[in-house]
Coordinates of N, CA and C in Angstrom, one line a residue:
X1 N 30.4 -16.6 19.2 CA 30.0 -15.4 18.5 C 28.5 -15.5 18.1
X2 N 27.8 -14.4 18.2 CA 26.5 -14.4 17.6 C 26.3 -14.1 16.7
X3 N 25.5 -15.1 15.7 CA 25.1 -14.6 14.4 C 24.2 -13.6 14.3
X4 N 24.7 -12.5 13.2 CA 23.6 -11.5 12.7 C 22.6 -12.0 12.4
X5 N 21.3 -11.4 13.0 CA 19.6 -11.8 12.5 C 19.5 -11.3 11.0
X6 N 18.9 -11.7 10.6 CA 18.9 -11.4 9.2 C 17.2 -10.1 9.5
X7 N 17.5 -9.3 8.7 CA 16.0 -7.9 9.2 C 14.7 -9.1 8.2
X8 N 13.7 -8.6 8.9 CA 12.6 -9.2 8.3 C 12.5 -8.6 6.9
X9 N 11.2 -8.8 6.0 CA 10.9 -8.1 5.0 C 10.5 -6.3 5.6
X10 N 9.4 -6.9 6.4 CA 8.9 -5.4 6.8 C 9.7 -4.7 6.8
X11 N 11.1 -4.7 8.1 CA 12.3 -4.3 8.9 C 12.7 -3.3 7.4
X12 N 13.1 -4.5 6.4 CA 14.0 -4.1 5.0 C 13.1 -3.0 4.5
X13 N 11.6 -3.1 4.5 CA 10.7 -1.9 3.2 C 11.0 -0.8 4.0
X14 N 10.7 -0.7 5.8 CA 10.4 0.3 6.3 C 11.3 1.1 6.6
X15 N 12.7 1.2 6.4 CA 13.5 1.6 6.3 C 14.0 2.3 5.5
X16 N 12.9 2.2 3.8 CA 13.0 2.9 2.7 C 12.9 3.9 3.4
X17 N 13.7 4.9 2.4 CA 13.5 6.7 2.8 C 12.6 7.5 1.6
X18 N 11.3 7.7 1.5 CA 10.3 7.9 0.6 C 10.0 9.7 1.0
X19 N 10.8 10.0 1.7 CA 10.3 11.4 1.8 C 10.5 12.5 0.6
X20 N 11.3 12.4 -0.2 CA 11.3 13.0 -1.5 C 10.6 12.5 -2.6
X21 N 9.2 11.1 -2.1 CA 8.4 11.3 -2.8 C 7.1 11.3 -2.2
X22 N 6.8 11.7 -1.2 CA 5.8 12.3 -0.5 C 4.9 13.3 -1.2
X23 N 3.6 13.3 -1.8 CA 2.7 14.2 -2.2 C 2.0 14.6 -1.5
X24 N 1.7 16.0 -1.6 CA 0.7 16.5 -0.7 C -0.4 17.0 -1.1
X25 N -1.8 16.5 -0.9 CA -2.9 17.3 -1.1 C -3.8 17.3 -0.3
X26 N -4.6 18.2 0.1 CA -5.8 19.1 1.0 C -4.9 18.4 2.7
X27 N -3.7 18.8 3.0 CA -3.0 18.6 3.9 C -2.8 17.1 4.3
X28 N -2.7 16.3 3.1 CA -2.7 14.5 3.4 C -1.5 14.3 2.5
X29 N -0.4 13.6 3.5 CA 0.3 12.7 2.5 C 0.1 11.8 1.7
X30 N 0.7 11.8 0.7 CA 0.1 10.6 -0.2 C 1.6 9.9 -0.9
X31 N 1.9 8.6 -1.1 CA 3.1 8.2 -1.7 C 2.7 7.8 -3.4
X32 N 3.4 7.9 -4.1 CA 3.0 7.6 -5.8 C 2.7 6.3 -5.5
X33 N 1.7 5.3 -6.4 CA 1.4 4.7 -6.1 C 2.8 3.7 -7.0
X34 N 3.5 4.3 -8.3 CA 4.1 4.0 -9.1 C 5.3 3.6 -8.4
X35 N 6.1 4.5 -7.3 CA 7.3 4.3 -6.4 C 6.8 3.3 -5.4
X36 N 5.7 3.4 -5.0 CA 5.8 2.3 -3.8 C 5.7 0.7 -4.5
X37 N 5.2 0.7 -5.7 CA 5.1 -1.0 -6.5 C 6.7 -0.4 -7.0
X38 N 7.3 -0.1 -7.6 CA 8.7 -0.2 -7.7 C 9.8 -0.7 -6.8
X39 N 9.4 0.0 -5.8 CA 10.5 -0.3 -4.6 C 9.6 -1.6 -4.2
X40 N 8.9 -2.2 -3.8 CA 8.6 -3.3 -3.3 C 9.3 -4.5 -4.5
X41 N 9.0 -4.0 -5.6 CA 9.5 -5.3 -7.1 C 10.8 -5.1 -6.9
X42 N 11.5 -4.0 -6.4 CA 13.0 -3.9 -6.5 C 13.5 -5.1 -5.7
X43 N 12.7 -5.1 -4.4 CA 13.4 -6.1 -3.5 C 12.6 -7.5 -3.4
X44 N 11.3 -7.5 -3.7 CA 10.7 -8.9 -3.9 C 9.7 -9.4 -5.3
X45 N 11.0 -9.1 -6.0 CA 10.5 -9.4 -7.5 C 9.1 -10.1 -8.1
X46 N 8.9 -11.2 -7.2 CA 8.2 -12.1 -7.4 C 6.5 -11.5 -6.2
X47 N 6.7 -10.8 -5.8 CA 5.7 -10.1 -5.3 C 4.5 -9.8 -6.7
X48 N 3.2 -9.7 -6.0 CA 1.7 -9.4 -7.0 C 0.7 -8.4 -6.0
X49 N 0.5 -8.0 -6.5 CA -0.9 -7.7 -6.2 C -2.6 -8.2 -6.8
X50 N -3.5 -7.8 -6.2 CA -4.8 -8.5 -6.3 C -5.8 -7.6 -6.1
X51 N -6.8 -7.0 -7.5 CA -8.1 -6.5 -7.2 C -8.8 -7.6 -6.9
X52 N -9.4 -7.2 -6.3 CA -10.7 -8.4 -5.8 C -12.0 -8.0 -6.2
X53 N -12.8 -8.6 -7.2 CA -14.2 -8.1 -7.7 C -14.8 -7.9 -6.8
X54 N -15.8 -7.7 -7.1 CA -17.3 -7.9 -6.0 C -18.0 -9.4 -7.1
X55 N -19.1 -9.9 -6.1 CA -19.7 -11.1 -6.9 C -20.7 -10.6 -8.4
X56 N -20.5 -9.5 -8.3 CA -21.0 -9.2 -10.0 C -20.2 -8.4 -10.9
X57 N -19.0 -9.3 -10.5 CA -17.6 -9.0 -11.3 C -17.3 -7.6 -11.6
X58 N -17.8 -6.7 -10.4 CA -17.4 -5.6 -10.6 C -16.0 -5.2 -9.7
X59 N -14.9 -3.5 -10.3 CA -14.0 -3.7 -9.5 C -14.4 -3.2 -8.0
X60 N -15.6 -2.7 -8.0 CA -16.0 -1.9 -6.9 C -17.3 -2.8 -6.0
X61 N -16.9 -2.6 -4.7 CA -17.8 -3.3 -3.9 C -18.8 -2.1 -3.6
X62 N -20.2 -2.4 -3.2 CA -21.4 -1.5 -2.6 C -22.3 -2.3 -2.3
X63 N -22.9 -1.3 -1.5 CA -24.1 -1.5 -0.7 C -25.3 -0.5 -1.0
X64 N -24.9 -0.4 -2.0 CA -26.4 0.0 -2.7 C -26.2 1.7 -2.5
X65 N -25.7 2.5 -1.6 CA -25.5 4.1 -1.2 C -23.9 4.2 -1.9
X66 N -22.8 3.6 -1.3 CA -21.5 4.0 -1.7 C -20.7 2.7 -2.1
X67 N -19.5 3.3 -2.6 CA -18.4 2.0 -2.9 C -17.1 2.2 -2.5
X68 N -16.4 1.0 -2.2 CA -15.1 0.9 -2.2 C -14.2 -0.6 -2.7
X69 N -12.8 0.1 -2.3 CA -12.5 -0.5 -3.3 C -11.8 -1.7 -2.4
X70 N -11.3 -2.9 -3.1 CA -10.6 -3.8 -2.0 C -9.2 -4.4 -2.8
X71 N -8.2 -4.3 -2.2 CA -7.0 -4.9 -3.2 C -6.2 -5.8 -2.0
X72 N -5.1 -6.5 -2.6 CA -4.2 -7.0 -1.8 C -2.9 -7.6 -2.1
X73 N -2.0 -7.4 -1.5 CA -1.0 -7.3 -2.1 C 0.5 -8.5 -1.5
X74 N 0.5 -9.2 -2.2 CA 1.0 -10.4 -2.0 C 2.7 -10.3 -2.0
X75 N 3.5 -10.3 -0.6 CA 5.3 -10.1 -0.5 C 5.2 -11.8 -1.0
X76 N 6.2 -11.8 -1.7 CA 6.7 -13.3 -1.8 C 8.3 -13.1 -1.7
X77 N 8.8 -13.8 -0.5 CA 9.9 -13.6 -0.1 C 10.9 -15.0 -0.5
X78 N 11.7 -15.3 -1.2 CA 12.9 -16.1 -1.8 C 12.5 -17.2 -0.1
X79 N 12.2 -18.3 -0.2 CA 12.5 -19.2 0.7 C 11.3 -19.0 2.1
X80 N 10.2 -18.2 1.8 CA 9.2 -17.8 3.0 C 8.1 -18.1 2.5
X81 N 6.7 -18.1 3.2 CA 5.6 -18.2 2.8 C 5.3 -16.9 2.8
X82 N 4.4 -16.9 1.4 CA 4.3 -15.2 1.0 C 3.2 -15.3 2.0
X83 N 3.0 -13.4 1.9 CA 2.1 -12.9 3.2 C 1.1 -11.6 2.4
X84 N 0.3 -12.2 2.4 CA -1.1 -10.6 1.7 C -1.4 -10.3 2.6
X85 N -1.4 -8.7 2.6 CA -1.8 -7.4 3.4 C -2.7 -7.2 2.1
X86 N -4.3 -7.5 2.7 CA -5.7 -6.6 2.4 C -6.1 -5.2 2.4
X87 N -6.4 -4.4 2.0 CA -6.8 -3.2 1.9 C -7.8 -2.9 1.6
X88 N -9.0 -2.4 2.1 CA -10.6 -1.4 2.0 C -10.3 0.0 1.5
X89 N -10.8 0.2 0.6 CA -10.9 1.8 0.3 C -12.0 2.4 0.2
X90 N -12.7 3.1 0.7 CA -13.9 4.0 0.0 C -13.7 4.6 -1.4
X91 N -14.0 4.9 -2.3 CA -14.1 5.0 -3.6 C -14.5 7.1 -3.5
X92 N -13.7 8.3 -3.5 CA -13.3 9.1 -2.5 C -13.2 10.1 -4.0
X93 N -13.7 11.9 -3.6 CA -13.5 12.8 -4.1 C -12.4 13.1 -4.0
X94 N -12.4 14.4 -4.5 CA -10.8 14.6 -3.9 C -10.5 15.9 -2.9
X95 N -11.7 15.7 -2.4 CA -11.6 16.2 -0.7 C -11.5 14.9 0.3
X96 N -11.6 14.0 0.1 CA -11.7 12.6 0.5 C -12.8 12.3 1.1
X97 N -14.0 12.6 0.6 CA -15.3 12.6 0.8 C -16.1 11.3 0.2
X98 N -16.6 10.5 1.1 CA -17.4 8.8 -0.1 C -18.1 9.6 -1.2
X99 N -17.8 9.4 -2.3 CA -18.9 9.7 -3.5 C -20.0 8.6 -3.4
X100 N -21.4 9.6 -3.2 CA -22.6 8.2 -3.8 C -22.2 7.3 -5.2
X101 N -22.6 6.5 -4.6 CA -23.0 4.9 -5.8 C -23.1 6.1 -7.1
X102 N -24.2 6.4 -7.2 CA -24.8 6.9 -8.4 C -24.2 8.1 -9.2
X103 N -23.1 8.3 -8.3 CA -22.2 9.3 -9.2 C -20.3 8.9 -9.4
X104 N -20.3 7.8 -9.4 CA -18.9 7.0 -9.0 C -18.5 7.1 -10.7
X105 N -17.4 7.1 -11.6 CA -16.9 7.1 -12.8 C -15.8 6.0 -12.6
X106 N -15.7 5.7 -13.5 CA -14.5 4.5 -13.9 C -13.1 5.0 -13.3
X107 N -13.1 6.5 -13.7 CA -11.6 7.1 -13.2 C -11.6 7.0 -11.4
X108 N -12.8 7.6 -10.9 CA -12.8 7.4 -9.4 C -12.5 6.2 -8.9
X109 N -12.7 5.2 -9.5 CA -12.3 3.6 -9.1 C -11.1 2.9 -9.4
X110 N -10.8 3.7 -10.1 CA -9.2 3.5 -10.5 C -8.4 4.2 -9.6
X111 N -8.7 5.0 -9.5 CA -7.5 6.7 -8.2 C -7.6 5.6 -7.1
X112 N -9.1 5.0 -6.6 CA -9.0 4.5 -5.3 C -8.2 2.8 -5.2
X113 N -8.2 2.5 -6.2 CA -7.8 1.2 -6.2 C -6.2 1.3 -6.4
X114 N -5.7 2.2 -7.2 CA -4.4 2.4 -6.7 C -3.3 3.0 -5.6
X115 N -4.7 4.0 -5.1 CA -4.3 4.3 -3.5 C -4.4 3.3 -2.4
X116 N -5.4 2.6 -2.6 CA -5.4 1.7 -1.8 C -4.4 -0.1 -2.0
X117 N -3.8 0.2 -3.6 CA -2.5 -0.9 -3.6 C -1.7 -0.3 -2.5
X118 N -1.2 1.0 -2.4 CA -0.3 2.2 -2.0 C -0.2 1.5 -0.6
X119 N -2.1 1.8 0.3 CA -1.8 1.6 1.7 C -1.5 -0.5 1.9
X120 N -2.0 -1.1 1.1 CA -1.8 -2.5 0.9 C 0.3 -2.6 1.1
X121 N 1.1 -1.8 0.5 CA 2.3 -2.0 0.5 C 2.9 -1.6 2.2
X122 N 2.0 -0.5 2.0 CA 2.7 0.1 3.5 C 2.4 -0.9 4.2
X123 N 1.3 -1.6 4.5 CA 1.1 -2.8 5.3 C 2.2 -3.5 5.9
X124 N 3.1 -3.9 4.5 CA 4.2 -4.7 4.3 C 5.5 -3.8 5.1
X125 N 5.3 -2.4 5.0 CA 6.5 -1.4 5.4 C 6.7 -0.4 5.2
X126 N 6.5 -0.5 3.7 CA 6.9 0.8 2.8 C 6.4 1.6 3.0
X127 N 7.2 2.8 3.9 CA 6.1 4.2 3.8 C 4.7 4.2 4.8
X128 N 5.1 3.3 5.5 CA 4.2 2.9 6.9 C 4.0 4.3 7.8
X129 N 5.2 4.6 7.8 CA 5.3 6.0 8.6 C 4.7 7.2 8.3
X130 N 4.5 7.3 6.9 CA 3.5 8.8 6.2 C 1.9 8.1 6.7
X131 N 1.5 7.2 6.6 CA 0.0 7.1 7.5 C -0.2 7.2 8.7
X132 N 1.1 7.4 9.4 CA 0.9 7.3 11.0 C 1.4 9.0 11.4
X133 N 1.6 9.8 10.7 CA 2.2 10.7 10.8 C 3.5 11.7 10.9
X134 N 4.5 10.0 10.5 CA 5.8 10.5 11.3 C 6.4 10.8 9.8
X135 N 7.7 11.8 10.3 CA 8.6 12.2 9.5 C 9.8 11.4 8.8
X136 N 10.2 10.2 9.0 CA 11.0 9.3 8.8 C 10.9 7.7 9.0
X137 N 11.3 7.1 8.0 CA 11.4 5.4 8.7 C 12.3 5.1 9.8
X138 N 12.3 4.2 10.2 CA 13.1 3.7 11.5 C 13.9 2.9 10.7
X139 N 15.5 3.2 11.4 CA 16.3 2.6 10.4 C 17.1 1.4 11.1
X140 N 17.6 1.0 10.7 CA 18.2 -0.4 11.3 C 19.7 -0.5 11.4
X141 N 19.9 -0.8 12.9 CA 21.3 -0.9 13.2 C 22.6 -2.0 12.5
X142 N 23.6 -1.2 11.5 CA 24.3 -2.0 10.9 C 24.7 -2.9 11.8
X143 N 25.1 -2.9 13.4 CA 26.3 -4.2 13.6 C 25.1 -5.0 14.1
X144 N 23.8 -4.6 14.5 CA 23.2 -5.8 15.2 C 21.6 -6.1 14.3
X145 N 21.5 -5.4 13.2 CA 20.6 -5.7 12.1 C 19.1 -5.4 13.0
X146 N 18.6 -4.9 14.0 CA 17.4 -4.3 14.7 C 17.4 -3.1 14.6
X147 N 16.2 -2.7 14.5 CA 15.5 -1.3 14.4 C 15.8 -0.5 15.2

């Protein structure tokens, strides 16, 4: 008899069904950033995330013109070596336009650093599908545990 595979972590996130919390603005999906750290703590408690400064202990990296942001987000799976998915964000209006250096606010660095936890999770699975464009996760076969 063959033993059931056990689904990976990914397998398990991306199979969440997140479309009744899909946000929309200037025609872009967006997931709360509050639901996607929920559901990932739901199933890997022991999971963190990580802003990463820049070397003048700021939360925002630049190059002297613009900034973005950098986070990363750490699955720790019961019995696995945890795995961080990094994430880059431009530091972004809300047309999703780079704001110059010289006009960036503490709130603009915050919106991007928690949008960018958001794409850091999808990495992992969750809601993978609203950045690629699709309408649903791929769900996984009860008798043989694959997608």
């Amino acid at each position: 008899m063959e033993e059931k595979k056990k689904p990976s972590a990914f397998e398990i996130l991306n199979q969440v069904d997140c479309t009744d919390k899909i946000e929309q603005k200037n025609n872009l999906s967006y997931l709360s950033w509050a639901f996607a750290w929920g559901e990932l703590k739901k199933r890997y408690p022991r999971s963190f995330y990580t802003v990463y400064e820049s070397k003048d202990d700021l939360l925002y990296h630049t190059d002297g013109t613009s900034c973005w942001v950098k986070t990363g987000v750490t699955l720790v799976e019961d019995g696995q070596t945890p795995l961080e998915h990094i994430e880059y964000l431009p530091v972004m209006d809300n047309r999703n336009v780079s704001i110059p250096l010289d006009k960036v606010r503490s709130t603009d660095v915050n919106k991007a650093i928690q949008r960018s936890l958001t794409k850091a999770i999808a990495r992992h699975g969750l809601g993978l599908y609203i950045y690629a464009g699709e309408d649903l996760p791929e769900t996984l076969c009860d008798e043989c545990g694959e997608v």
